[in-house]
XYZ file of C-alpha atoms in Angstrom:
115
model
C 7.350 42.157 -43.567
C 4.854 40.733 -46.070
C 1.359 42.242 -46.209
C -1.592 39.897 -46.839
C -4.989 40.516 -48.422
C -7.462 37.716 -47.755
C -10.805 36.845 -49.328
C -13.678 34.518 -48.560
C -16.578 33.879 -50.950
C -19.306 31.386 -51.818
C -19.097 30.206 -55.437
C -21.704 28.064 -57.208
C -20.205 24.642 -57.891
C -21.059 24.920 -61.588
C -18.957 28.121 -61.744
C -15.740 26.489 -60.526
C -14.070 26.630 -63.957
C -15.232 30.213 -64.523
C -13.925 31.172 -61.082
C -10.544 29.601 -61.787
C -10.351 31.345 -65.166
C -11.188 34.691 -63.554
C -8.499 34.152 -60.920
C -5.928 33.293 -63.579
C -6.826 36.416 -65.560
C -6.561 38.613 -62.473
C -3.073 37.439 -61.488
C -1.162 39.530 -64.083
C -2.940 42.649 -62.847
C -2.176 41.924 -59.206
C 1.427 41.151 -60.174
C 1.671 44.446 -62.094
C 0.769 46.258 -58.871
C 3.381 44.398 -56.827
C 1.764 41.163 -55.629
C 4.314 38.417 -55.073
C 1.976 35.443 -54.658
C -1.687 34.548 -54.953
C -3.511 31.454 -53.683
C -7.010 30.321 -54.616
C -8.404 27.495 -52.487
C -11.616 25.556 -53.191
C -13.638 24.079 -50.326
C -12.726 20.545 -49.335
C -13.375 20.088 -45.598
C -15.305 23.141 -44.426
C -17.751 22.238 -41.650
C -20.897 24.123 -40.776
C -20.711 25.863 -37.433
C -23.158 26.447 -34.633
C -22.039 29.977 -33.734
C -19.781 30.950 -36.619
C -18.017 29.311 -39.559
C -16.773 29.978 -43.072
C -20.105 28.809 -44.575
C -22.056 31.063 -42.224
C -19.787 34.032 -42.899
C -20.509 33.961 -46.645
C -24.081 32.669 -46.278
C -23.249 29.597 -48.346
C -26.288 28.173 -50.109
C -26.974 24.680 -51.442
C -24.817 24.015 -54.474
C -22.104 26.490 -53.456
C -18.557 25.978 -52.240
C -16.482 28.260 -50.033
C -13.416 29.791 -51.649
C -10.579 31.024 -49.455
C -7.883 33.044 -51.165
C -5.091 35.439 -50.394
C -2.570 37.682 -52.060
C 0.890 38.440 -50.691
C 2.336 41.922 -51.089
C 5.761 43.294 -50.224
C 4.068 46.071 -48.215
C 0.795 47.834 -47.495
C 1.504 50.577 -50.014
C 1.582 48.077 -52.891
C -1.763 46.609 -51.855
C -3.368 50.040 -51.502
C -2.036 51.123 -54.895
C -3.658 48.027 -56.410
C -7.034 48.601 -54.722
C -7.023 52.239 -55.867
C -6.253 51.126 -59.437
C -9.573 49.308 -59.596
C -11.202 52.701 -60.144
C -8.789 53.825 -62.868
C -7.212 50.829 -64.637
C -9.601 49.688 -67.397
C -8.265 46.123 -67.235
C -10.225 45.586 -64.005
C -13.481 46.366 -65.797
C -12.881 43.330 -68.035
C -12.913 40.988 -65.038
C -16.063 39.006 -64.262
C -17.052 37.682 -60.853
C -18.752 34.279 -61.211
C -20.266 34.596 -57.719
C -22.292 36.985 -55.560
C -19.789 39.680 -54.614
C -22.131 41.040 -51.937
C -21.400 37.957 -49.826
C -17.635 38.143 -50.281
C -15.524 39.073 -47.266
C -12.083 40.605 -47.501
C -9.484 42.342 -45.448
C -5.786 43.058 -45.295
C -3.390 42.058 -42.568
C 0.094 42.733 -41.282
C 2.188 39.599 -40.942
C 3.142 38.970 -37.295
C 4.992 35.695 -37.670
C 6.365 33.624 -40.544
C 8.275 30.340 -40.571
C-alpha cells in the first residue's frame, strides 16, 4: 500500500511565492525517485491551541503561515532511496528553503486505510 512522507513548516508570508517555486522545482526530483503525488498546502484555517497545535509544533511567529505537505510513494523503499539521494544527487544542492528548516517537522507513515 502507498507510503506517505509528511511535512509541517512555518513559512514567512512574504516567501509564499518562493516557497511555491521551490516546491515546483523539487517535484521532478521526487518523481525521479518514485514519488507518485505531492501536495503543498498553505495555511487557511489553522487555530492556535492551548496544549498543542500546528502553529505550536512549528513555533509559528508573527507574519508566518503553516505549510502542510505530503508526498505519496509506492513503497517505503522508494522514499528511503530518495532521502538517501539528498547526500549524493547534486540537484538537491540547488534547492533553496525559503523558511527556517530547523522548525520543520517530518515523518513517514504506512497507509492503514484508503477510500
